[in-house]
mmCIF file of C-alpha atoms in Angstrom:
data_model
loop_
_atom_site.group_PDB
_atom_site.id
_atom_site.type_symbol
_atom_site.label_atom_id
_atom_site.label_comp_id
_atom_site.label_asym_id
_atom_site.label_seq_id
_atom_site.Cartn_x
_atom_site.Cartn_y
_atom_site.Cartn_z
ATOM 1 C CA ASN A 1 0.000 0.000 0.000
ATOM 2 C CA CYS A 2 1.689 3.175 -1.195
ATOM 3 C CA PHE A 3 -0.444 5.728 0.561
ATOM 4 C CA GLY A 4 -1.175 3.986 3.839
ATOM 5 C CA TRP A 5 -0.607 5.091 7.362
ATOM 6 C CA ASP A 6 2.923 4.805 8.697
ATOM 7 C CA ASP A 7 4.144 4.210 12.247
ATOM 8 C CA LEU A 8 5.601 7.710 12.032
ATOM 9 C CA GLY A 9 2.094 9.148 11.783
ATOM 10 C CA ASP A 10 1.988 10.433 8.199
ATOM 11 C CA TRP A 11 4.254 11.346 5.287
ATOM 12 C CA ALA A 12 5.016 14.757 6.740
ATOM 13 C CA ALA A 13 6.425 13.060 9.846
ATOM 14 C CA LEU A 14 9.447 12.021 7.756
ATOM 15 C CA LYS A 15 10.500 15.658 7.646
ATOM 16 C CA ARG A 16 10.851 15.772 11.431
ATOM 17 C CA LEU A 17 13.481 13.019 11.211
ATOM 18 C CA SER A 18 15.794 14.897 8.850
ATOM 19 C CA HIS A 19 17.706 18.157 8.833
ATOM 20 C CA HIS A 20 17.803 18.304 5.017
ATOM 21 C CA ASP A 21 15.735 20.720 2.938
ATOM 22 C CA ASN A 22 14.009 17.822 1.140
ATOM 23 C CA ILE A 23 13.358 14.194 1.985
ATOM 24 C CA SER A 24 13.881 11.977 -1.040
ATOM 25 C CA VAL A 25 13.543 8.201 -1.333
ATOM 26 C CA GLY A 26 14.207 6.452 -4.631
ATOM 27 C CA LYS A 27 15.220 7.845 -7.997
ATOM 28 C CA HIS A 28 14.655 11.595 -7.844
ATOM 29 C CA ILE A 29 16.234 14.752 -9.205
ATOM 30 C CA SER A 30 15.280 17.967 -7.452
ATOM 31 C CA LEU A 31 15.519 21.339 -9.183
ATOM 32 C CA GLU A 32 14.513 24.357 -7.118
ATOM 33 C CA THR A 33 12.343 22.118 -4.931
ATOM 34 C CA HIS A 34 12.251 22.988 -1.224
ATOM 35 C CA ARG A 35 10.802 21.632 2.023
ATOM 36 C CA SER A 36 9.271 18.694 0.159
ATOM 37 C CA ILE A 37 8.996 14.940 0.524
ATOM 38 C CA ILE A 38 9.482 12.782 -2.557
ATOM 39 C CA VAL A 39 9.008 9.011 -2.298
ATOM 40 C CA ASN A 40 9.537 7.047 -5.503
ATOM 41 C CA GLN A 41 9.098 3.285 -5.210
ATOM 42 C CA SER A 42 9.290 2.665 -8.943
ATOM 43 C CA LYS A 43 12.196 2.123 -11.325
ATOM 44 C CA GLU A 44 11.306 5.317 -13.198
ATOM 45 C CA LEU A 45 12.867 8.679 -12.425
ATOM 46 C CA VAL A 46 10.837 11.424 -10.737
ATOM 47 C CA VAL A 47 11.946 15.001 -11.431
ATOM 48 C CA THR A 48 10.570 17.939 -9.467
ATOM 49 C CA LEU A 49 10.962 21.562 -10.522
ATOM 50 C CA GLY A 50 9.989 24.669 -8.605
ATOM 51 C CA LEU A 51 7.966 22.929 -5.891
ATOM 52 C CA GLU A 52 7.656 23.933 -2.237
ATOM 53 C CA ASP A 53 6.042 22.197 0.715
ATOM 54 C CA VAL A 54 4.646 19.246 -1.242
ATOM 55 C CA VAL A 55 4.538 15.486 -0.923
ATOM 56 C CA VAL A 56 5.070 13.429 -4.080
ATOM 57 C CA VAL A 57 4.623 9.657 -3.866
ATOM 58 C CA HIS A 58 4.974 7.389 -6.897
ATOM 59 C CA CYS A 59 4.472 3.613 -6.809
ATOM 60 C CA ASN A 60 2.331 0.878 -8.374
ATOM 61 C CA ASP A 61 1.568 3.056 -11.409
ATOM 62 C CA VAL A 62 0.055 5.735 -9.168
ATOM 63 C CA THR A 63 1.408 9.202 -8.463
ATOM 64 C CA LEU A 64 0.098 11.283 -5.582
ATOM 65 C CA VAL A 65 0.981 14.986 -5.386
ATOM 66 C CA MET A 66 -0.346 17.087 -2.509
ATOM 67 C CA PRO A 67 0.559 20.000 -0.258
ATOM 68 C CA LYS A 68 2.284 18.781 2.902
ATOM 69 C CA ASP A 69 -0.450 20.325 5.030
ATOM 70 C CA ARG A 70 -2.972 17.926 3.417
ATOM 71 C CA ALA A 71 -1.046 14.732 4.295
ATOM 72 C CA GLN A 72 -3.745 13.726 6.775
ATOM 73 C CA ASP A 73 -6.266 13.649 3.906
ATOM 74 C CA VAL A 74 -4.770 10.542 2.268
ATOM 75 C CA LYS A 75 -7.738 8.624 3.671
ATOM 76 C CA GLN A 76 -9.938 10.612 1.259
ATOM 77 C CA VAL A 77 -7.781 9.446 -1.655
ATOM 78 C CA LEU A 78 -8.067 5.808 -0.591
ATOM 79 C CA HIS A 79 -11.836 6.160 -0.224
ATOM 80 C CA GLU A 80 -12.125 7.689 -3.699
ATOM 81 C CA LEU A 81 -9.968 4.966 -5.285
ATOM 82 C CA ARG A 82 -12.137 2.280 -3.697
ATOM 83 C CA GLN A 83 -15.204 3.859 -5.332
ATOM 84 C CA HIS A 84 -13.739 3.103 -8.757
ATOM 85 C CA PRO A 85 -13.326 -0.654 -9.361
ATOM 86 C CA GLN A 86 -10.864 -0.055 -12.218
ATOM 87 C CA TYR A 87 -8.416 1.453 -9.679
ATOM 88 C CA ALA A 88 -9.003 -0.905 -6.737
ATOM 89 C CA GLY A 89 -5.985 -3.036 -7.657
ATOM 90 C CA LEU A 90 -3.676 -0.050 -7.318
ATOM 91 C CA ILE A 91 -4.098 0.373 -3.587
#
């Protein structure tokens, strides 16, 4: 599950564990991207340009992009995906 709850609390909680400007996991190139969290669990490259205070998560052919202050709303995304049978296999 790419967008599930983590023992840390939520995606934004990763930021509290690091002193770096960005948190990046996986293949990622950051250009003028600040105070953001990028998690890429795919083999593809994720490039961010000119972003601030966002969370980008890419895995299982799904990409989620949201402001960090909306990280608690991931439950809404999961609910919406479950409403569409064609996307149920992605979560």
